[in-house]
Coordinates of C-alpha atoms and ligand atoms in Angstrom, one line a residue:
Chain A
X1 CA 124.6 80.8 97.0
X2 CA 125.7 77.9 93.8
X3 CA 122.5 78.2 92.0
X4 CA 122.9 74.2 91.8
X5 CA 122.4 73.5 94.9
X6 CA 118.9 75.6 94.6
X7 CA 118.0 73.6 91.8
X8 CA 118.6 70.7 93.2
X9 CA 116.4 71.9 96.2
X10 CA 113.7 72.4 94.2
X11 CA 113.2 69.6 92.6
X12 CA 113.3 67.2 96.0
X13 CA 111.0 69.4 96.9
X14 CA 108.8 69.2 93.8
X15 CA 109.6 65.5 94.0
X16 CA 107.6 65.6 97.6
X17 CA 104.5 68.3 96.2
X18 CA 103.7 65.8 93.1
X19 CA 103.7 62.5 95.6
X20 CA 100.8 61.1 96.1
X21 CA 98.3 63.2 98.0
X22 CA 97.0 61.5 101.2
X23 CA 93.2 62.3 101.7
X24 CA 91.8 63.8 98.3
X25 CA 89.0 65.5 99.4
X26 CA 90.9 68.1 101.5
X27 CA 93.2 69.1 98.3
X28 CA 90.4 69.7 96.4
X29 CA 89.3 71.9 99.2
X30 CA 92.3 73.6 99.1
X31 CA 92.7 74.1 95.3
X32 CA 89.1 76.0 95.2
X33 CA 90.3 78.1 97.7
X34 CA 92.8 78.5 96.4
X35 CA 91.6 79.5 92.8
X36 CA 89.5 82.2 94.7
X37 CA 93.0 83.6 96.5
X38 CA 95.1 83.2 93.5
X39 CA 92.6 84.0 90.6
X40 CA 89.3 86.0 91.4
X41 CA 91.1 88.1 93.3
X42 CA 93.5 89.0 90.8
X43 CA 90.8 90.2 88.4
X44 CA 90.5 93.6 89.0
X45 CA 94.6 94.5 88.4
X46 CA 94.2 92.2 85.2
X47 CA 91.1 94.0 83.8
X48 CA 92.8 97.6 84.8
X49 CA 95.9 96.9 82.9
X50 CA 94.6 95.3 80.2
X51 CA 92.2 97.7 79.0
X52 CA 94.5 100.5 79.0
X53 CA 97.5 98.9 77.8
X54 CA 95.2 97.8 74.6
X55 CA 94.6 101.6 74.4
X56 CA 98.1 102.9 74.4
X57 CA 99.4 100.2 71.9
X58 CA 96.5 101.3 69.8
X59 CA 96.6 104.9 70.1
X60 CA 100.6 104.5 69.6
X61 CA 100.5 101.9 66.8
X62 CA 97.9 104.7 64.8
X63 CA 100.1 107.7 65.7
X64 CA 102.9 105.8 64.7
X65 CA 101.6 104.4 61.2
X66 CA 101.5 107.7 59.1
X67 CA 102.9 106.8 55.7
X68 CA 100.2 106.2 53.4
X69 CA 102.0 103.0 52.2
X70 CA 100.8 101.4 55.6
X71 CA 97.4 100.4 55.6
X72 CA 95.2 101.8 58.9
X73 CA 93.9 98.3 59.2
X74 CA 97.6 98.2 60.7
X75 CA 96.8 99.7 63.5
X76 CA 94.0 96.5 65.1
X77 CA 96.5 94.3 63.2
X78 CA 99.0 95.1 65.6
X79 CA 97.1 95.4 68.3
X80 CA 96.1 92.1 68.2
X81 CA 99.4 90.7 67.5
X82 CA 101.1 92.2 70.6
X83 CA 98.4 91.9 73.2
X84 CA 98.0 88.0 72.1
X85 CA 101.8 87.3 71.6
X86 CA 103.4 89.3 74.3
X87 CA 101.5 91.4 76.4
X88 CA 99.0 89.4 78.1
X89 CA 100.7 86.5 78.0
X90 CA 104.4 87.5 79.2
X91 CA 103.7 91.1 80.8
X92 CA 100.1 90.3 82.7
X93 CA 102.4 87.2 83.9
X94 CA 105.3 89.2 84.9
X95 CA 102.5 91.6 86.8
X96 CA 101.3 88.3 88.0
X97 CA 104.6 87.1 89.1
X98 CA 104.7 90.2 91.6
X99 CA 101.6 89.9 93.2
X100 CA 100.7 86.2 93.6
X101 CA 104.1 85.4 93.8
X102 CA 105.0 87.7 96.4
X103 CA 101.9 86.5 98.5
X104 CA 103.0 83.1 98.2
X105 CA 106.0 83.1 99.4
X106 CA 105.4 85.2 102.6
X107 CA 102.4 83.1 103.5
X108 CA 104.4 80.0 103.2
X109 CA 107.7 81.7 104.8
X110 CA 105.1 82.9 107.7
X111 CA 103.9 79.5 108.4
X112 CA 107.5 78.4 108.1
X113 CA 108.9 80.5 110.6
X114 CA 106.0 80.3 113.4
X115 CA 106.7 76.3 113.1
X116 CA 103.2 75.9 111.4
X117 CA 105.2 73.8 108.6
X118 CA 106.7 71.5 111.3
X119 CA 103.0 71.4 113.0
X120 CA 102.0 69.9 109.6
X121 CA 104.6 67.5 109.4
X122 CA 104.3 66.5 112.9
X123 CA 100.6 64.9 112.4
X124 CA 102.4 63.1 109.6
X125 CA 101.1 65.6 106.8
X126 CA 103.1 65.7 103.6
X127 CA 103.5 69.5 104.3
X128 CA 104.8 69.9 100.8
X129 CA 102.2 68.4 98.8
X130 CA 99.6 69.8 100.8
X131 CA 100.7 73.7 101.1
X132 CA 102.2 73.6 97.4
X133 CA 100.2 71.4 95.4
X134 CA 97.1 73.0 95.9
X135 CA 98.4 76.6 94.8
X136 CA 100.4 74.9 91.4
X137 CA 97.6 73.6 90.6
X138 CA 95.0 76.2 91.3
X139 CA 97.1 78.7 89.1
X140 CA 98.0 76.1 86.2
X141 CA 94.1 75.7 85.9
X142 CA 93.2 79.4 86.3
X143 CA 95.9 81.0 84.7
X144 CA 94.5 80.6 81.4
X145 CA 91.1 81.9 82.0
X146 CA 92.9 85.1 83.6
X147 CA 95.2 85.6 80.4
X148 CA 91.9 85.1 78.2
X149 CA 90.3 87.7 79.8
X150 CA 92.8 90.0 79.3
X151 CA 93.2 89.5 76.0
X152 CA 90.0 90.2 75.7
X153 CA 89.9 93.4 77.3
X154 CA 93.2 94.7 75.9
X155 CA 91.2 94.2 72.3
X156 CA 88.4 95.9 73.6
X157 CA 90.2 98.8 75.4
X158 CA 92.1 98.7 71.7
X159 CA 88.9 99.5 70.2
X160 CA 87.2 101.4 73.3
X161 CA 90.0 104.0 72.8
X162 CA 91.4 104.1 69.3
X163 CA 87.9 104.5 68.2
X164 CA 87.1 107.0 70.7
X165 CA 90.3 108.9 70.4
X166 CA 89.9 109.0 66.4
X167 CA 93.1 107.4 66.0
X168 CA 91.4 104.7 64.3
X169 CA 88.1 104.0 63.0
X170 CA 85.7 101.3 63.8
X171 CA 86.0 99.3 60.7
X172 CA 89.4 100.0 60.2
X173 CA 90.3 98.6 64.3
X174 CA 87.5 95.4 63.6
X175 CA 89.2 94.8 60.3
X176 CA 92.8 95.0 61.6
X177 CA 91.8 92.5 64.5
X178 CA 90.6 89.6 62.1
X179 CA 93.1 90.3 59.5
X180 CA 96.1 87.1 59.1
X181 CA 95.0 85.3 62.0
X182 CA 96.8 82.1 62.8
X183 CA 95.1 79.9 65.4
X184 CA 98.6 78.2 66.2
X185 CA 99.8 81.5 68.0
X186 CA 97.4 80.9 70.7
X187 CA 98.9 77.4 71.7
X188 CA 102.2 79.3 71.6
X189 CA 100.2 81.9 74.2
X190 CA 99.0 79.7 76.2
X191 CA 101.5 77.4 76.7
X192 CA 103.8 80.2 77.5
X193 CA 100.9 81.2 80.4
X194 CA 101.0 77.5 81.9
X195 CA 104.6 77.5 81.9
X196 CA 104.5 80.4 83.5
X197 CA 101.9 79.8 86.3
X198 CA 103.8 76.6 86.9
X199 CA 107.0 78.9 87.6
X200 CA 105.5 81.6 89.5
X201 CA 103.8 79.4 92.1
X202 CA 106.3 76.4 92.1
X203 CA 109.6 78.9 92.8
X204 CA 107.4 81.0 94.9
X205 CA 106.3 78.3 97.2
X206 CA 110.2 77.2 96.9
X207 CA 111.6 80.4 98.8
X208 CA 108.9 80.7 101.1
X209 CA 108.9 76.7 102.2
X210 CA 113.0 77.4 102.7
X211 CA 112.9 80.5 104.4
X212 CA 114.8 80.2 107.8
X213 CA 115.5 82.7 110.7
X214 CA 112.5 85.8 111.0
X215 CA 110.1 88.2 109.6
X216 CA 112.9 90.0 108.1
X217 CA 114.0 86.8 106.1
X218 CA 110.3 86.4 105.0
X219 CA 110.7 89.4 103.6
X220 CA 113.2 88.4 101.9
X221 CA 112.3 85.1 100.5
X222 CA 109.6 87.4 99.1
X223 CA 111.5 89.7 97.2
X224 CA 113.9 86.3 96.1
X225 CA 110.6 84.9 94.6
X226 CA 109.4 87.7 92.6
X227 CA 112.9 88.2 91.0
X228 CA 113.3 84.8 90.0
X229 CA 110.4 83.9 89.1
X230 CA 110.7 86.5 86.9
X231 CA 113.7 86.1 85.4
X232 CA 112.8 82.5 84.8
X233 CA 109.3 83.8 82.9
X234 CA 111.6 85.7 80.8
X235 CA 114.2 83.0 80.0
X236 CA 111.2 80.3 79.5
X237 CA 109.6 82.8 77.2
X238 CA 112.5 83.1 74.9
X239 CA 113.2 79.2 75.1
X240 CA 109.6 78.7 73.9
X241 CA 109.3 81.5 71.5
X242 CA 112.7 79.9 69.9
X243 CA 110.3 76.9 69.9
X244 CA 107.4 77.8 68.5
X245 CA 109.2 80.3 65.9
X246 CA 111.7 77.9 64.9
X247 CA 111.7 77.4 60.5
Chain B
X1 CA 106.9 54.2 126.2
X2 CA 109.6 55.8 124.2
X3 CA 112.8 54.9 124.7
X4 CA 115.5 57.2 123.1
X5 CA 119.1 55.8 123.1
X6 CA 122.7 57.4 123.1
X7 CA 121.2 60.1 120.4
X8 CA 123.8 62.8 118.5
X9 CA 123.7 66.0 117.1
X10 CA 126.1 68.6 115.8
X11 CA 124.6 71.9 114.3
X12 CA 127.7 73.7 112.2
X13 CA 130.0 71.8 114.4
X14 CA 128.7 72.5 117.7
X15 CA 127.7 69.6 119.9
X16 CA 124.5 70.2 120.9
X17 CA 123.1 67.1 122.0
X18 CA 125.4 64.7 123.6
X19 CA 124.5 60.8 123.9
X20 CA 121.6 61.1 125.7
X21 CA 119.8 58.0 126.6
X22 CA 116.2 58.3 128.6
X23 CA 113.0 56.5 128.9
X24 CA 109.8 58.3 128.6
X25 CA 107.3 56.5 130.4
X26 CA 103.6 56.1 129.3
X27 CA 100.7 56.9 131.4
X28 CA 103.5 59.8 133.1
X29 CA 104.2 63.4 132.4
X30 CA 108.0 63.1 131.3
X31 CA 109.9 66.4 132.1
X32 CA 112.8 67.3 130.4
X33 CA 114.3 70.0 131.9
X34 CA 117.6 72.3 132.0
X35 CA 118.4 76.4 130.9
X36 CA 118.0 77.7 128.1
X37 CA 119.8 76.8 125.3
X38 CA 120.9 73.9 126.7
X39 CA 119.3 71.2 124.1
X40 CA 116.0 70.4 125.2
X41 CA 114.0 71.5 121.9
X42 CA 116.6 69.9 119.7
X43 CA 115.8 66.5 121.5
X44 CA 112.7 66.8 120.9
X45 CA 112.6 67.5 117.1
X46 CA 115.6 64.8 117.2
X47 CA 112.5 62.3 118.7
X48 CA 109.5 63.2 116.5
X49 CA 112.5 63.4 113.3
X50 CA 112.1 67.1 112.5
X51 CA 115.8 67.0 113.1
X52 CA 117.9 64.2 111.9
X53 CA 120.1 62.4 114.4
X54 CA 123.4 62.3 113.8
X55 CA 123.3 58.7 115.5
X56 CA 121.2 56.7 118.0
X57 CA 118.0 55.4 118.3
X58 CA 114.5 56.9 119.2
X59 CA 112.3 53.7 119.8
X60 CA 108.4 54.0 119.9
X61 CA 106.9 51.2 121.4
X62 CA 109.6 48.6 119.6
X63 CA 109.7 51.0 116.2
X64 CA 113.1 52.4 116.0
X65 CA 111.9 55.8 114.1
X66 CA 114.8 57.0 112.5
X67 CA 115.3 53.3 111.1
X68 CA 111.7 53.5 109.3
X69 CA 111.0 55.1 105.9
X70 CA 108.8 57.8 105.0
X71 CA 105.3 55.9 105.2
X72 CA 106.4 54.5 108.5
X73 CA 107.6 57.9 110.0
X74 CA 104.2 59.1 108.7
X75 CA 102.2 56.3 110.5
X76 CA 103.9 56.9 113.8
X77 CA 103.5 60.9 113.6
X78 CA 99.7 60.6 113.3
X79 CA 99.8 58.9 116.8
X80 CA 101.5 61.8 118.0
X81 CA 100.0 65.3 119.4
X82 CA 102.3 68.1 119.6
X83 CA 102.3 71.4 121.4
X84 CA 104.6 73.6 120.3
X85 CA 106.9 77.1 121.9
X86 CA 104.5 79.6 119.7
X87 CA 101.1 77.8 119.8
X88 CA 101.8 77.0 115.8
X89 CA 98.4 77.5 114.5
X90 CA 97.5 77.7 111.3
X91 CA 96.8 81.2 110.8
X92 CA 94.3 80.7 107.8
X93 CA 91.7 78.6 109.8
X94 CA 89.4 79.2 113.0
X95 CA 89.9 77.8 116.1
X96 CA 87.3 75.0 114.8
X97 CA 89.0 73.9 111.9
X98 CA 92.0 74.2 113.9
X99 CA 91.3 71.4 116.3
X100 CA 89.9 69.6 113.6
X101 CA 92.4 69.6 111.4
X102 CA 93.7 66.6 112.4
X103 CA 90.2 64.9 112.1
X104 CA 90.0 66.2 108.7
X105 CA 93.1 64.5 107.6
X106 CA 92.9 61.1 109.3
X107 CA 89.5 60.2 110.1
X108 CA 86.1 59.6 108.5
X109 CA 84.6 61.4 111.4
X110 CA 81.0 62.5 110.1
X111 CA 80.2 66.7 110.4
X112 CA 78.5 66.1 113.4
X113 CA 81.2 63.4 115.5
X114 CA 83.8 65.9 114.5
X115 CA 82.1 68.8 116.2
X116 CA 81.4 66.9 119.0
X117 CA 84.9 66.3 119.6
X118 CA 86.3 69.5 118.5
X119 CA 84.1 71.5 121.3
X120 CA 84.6 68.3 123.9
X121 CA 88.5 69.4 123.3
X122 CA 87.9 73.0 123.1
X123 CA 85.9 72.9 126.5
X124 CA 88.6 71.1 128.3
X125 CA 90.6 74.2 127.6
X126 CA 88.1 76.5 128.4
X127 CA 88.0 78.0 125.3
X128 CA 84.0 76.8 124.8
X129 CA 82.5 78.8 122.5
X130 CA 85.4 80.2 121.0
X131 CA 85.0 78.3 117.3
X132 CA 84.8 81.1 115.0
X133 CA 87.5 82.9 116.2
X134 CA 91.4 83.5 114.2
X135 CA 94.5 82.8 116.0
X136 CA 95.2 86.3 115.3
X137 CA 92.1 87.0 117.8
X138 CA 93.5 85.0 120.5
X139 CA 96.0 86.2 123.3
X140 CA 99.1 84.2 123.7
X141 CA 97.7 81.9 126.9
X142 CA 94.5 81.2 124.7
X143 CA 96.9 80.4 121.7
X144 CA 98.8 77.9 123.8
X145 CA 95.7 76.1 124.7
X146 CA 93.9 76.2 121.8
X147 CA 97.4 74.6 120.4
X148 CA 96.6 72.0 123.4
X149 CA 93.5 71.2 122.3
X150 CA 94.5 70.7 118.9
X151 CA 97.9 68.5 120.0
X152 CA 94.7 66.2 122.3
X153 CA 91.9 66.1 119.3
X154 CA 93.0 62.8 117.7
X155 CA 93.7 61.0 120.4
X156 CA 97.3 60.6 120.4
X157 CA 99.5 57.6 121.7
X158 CA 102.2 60.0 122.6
X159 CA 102.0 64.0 123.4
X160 CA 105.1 66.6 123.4
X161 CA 104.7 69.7 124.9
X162 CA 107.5 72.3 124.4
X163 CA 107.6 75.1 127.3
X164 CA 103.7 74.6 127.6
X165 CA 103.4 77.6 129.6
X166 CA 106.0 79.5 129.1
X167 CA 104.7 83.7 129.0
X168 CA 101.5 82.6 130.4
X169 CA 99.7 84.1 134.0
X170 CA 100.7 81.6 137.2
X171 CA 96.9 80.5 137.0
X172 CA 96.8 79.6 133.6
X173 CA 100.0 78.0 133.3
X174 CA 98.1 75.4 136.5
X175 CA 95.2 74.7 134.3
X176 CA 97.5 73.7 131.9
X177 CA 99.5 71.3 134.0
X178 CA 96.6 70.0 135.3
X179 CA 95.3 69.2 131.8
X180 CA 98.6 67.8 130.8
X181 CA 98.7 65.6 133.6
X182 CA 94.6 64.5 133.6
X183 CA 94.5 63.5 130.1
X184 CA 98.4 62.1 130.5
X185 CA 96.9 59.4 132.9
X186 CA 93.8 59.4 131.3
X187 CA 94.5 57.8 128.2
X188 CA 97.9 56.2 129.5
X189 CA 99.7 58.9 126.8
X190 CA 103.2 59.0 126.9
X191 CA 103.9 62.7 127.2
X192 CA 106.7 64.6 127.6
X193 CA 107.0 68.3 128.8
X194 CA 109.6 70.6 128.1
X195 CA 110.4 73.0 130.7
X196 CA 111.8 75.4 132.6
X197 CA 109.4 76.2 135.3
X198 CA 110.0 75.2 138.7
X199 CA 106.2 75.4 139.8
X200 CA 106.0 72.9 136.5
X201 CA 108.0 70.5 137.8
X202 CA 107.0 70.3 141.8
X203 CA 103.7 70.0 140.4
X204 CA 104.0 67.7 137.7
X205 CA 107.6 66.1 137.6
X206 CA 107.0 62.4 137.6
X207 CA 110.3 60.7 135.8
X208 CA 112.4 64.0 135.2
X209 CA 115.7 64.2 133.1
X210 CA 117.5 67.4 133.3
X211 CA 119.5 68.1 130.6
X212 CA 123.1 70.4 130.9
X213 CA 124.9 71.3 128.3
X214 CA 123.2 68.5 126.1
X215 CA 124.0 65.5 128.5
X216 CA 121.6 64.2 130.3
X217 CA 123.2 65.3 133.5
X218 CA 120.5 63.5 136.4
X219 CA 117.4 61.7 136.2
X220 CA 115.1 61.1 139.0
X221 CA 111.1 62.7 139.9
X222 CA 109.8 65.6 141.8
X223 CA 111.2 64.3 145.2
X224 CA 114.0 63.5 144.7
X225 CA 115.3 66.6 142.9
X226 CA 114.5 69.1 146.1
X227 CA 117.1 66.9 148.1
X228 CA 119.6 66.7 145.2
X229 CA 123.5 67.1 145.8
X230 CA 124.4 67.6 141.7
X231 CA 125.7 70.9 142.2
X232 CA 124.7 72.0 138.4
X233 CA 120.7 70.9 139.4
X234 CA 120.9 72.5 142.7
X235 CA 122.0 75.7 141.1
X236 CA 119.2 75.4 138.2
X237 CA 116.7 74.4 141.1
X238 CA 117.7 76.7 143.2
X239 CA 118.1 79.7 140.5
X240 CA 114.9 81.5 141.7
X241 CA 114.8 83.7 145.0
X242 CA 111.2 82.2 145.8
X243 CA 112.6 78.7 145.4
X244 CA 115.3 79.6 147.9
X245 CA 113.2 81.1 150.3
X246 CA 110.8 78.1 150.5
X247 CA 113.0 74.8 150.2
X248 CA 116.5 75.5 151.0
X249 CA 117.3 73.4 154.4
X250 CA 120.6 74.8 155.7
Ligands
LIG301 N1 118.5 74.6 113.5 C1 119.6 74.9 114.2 N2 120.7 75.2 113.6 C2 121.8 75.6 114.4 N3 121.8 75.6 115.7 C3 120.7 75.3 116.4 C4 119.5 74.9 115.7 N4 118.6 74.7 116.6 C5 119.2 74.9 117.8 N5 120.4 75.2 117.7 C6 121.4 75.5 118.8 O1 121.4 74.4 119.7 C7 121.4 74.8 121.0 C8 120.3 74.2 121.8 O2 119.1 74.9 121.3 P1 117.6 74.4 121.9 O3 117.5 73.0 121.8 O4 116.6 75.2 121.2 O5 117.7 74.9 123.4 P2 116.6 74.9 124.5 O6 115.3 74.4 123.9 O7 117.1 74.0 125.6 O8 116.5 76.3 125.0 C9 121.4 76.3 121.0 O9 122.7 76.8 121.2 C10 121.0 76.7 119.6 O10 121.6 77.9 119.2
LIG302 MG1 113.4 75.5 123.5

């Protein structure tokens, strides 16, 4: 369908999740549980992935730095660099994208379907603010906390299995990770991550509040919003790394 | 009383819902009946605005709804209680929190006052009791009255009740009338039942339109329409064997 008239659709309906919410309490109730459905329980996939991707980019970066002009150090150095930059940031998002988003929008599409959505609006419920709202703003607070995490245990599966696997040594890994640090990447990290939590859940939340028709079309809505949101992660990254990197 | 006047709608062309012009009367169970497909859910989400008329008016008590803006709309919906075809529970919360929902959003009720009213609800459809429970948990005649209880919890001005016992057991689908109708004159609501259920409407059919190919084709109550002489009513009246059997004269 014209991809204008979707973005136009979003944003009245963003227009109607940012209004102003009607009892206060019961969005904060929401946006805790919400932090548990959206964060805690994506800790376990987060820590898997991040401590053994830090181990294959290490183990790679050392097989792959043989000539003796290229200092070992090289090998934490690089580590560092792609796990801060790109990997947790872009990829765990991207992982992210799948599962959250995914949930998201068949929850939403379910309760839109079995006329849940028009129960809401019915007792004169915002339903948009109160379904959406909540979940945006559960993942643009916990988002960051997930991608710190696994940036810490990429480093540490870095080192965990370099070390282990000789492919580095201790010093050599430690060295590598403190070696040309600039703090100014980690805005450009994190940012990315908000921006991206903001995208996941708000185009998410988008498919599943428009879904129309059955189960099957739930299903669909949820493959719509893991391939856009996706796409969109990947076309915001390179907008902001143009950004960030700009001389 | 609501009041709904020469109301339009056209979905992809298709006229579904023709000038129709009734008064729902408070304190009554309004039936709107007619076959299905023939308009009767689409009126209703034309009168509570989850479908926009195309033109008319749909007048609560002197406030012409689809007139107001979006805090007004919102003001009158929280008077309203409504049942829907599928129950419509959330899914996410217990039968509790389902019936309270409404509380939860709209009044400063204290822990205790909202429990007291959630099980005073939830006992007058027998589901007493049942609090902890998921919709999931629930069969489809305990969904529909759970949804009930949840429609009655904040004590609305005006109740609409799509095909309340539609799939449901001959006895249940009684207590439910009976519900409908006690707390109907009860608390002077102005409800109005979709339906399509003869037993429904001998039992409870107090000011009745019934709706044919989205006109409203005849209006009258539970009397009159056993003697009618509209040929489409007789036929939809007299559709079922058992009905046959029992009322036809000649
Ligand atoms: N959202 C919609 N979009 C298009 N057509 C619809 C929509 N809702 C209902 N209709 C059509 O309007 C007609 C009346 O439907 P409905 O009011 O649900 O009938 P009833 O409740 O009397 O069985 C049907 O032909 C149905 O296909
Ligand atoms: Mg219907």
């Amino acid at each position: 369908m014209n991809p204008f008239f979707h973005i136009g659709r979003y944003f009245m309906l963003m227009f109607r999740v940012f209004s102003k919410p009607q009892k206060l309490s019961v969005y904060w109730r929401q946006i805790l549980h919400e932090i548990n459905s959206i964060g805690i329980s994506s800790l376990p996939i987060i820590a898997i992935i991040s401590i053994f991707m830090g181990g294959i980019i290490t183990i790679q970066a050392a097989f792959g730095f043989t000539s003796p002009l290229v200092p070992l150090y090289a090998v934490g150095f690089t580590t560092r660099e792609s796990i801060l930059l790109e990997f947790s940031p872009t990829i765990v998002c991207l992982i992210l994208a799948g599962k959250v988003g995914s949930n998201i929008a068949s929850e939403i599409g379910a309760m839109r379907i079995t006329e849940q959505i028009d129960a809401l609006e019915i007792m004169g419920i915002n339903s948009a603010g109160y379904l959406i709202f909540p979940k945006i703003a559960a993942a643009v607070l916990i988002f960051p906390f997930l991608i710190a995490l696994s940036m810490f245990l990429g480093i540490w599966g870095g080192y965990a299995m370099g070390v282990s696997s000789g492919a580095c040594t201790e010093y050599q890994y430690v060295f590598g990770i403190q070696a040309f640090f600039q703090p100014w990447k980690l805005y450009y990290s994190f940012t990315k991550v908000i921006v991206f939590a903001f995208i996941i859940t708000s185009v998410s939340s988008y498919y599943g509040y428009h879904t129309s028709g059955g189960a099957l079309e739930v299903g669909k809505s949820s493959t719509s919003a893991v391939v856009y949101s996706s796409i969109l992660i990947l076309l915001f990254g390179l907008i902001l790394t143009n950004l960030f990197f700009h001389r | 009383m609501i009041e709904i006047r020469n109301i339009n709608k056209t979905f992809d062309n298709r006229h579904v819902v023709k000038d129709v012009s009734f008064k729902f009367l408070p304190g009554k169970t309004n039936l709107i009946i007619g076959e299905s497909g023939c308009g009767k859910t689409t009126i209703m989400k034309l009168m509570v605005g989850l479908h926009e008329v195309d033109s008319g008016d749909v007048v609560f008590d002197g406030e012409n709804f689809p007139k107001l803006d979006v805090k007004g709309k919102q003001e009158i919906r929280k008077k309203i209680g409504m049942l829907f075809q599928g129950g419509a529970l959330f899914d996410s919360q217990t039968l509790e929190e389902n019936v309270g929902f409404p509380l939860d959003m709209f009044t400063d009720l204290s822990k205790e006052e909202k429990l007291d009213r959630v099980n005073f609800c939830l006992q007058r459809v027998k589901l007493e009791g049942k609090n902890k429970l998921y919709p999931a948990e629930l069969s489809g005649g305990m969904k529909k009255r759970a949804a009930l209880a949840r429609a009655m919890a904040n004590n609305p001005r005006y109740l609409f009740c799509d095909e309340p016992n539609s799939g449901l057991d001959p006895k249940t689908s009684i207590i439910i009338d009976d519900l409908i109708k006690d707390i109907t004159q009860e608390y002077n609501i102005t409800t109005i039942i979709i339906t399509h259920d003869m037993n429904s409407v001998i039992e409870i059919g107090e000011n009745i339109m019934f709706v044919y190919k989205g006109e409203n084709w005849w209006t009258g109550d539970k009397t009159e329409i056993l003697g009618t002489k509209n040929q489409e009513l007789f036929d939809f009246v007299f559709a079922s064997e058992f009905m046959k059997t029992f009322f036809k004269k000649d």
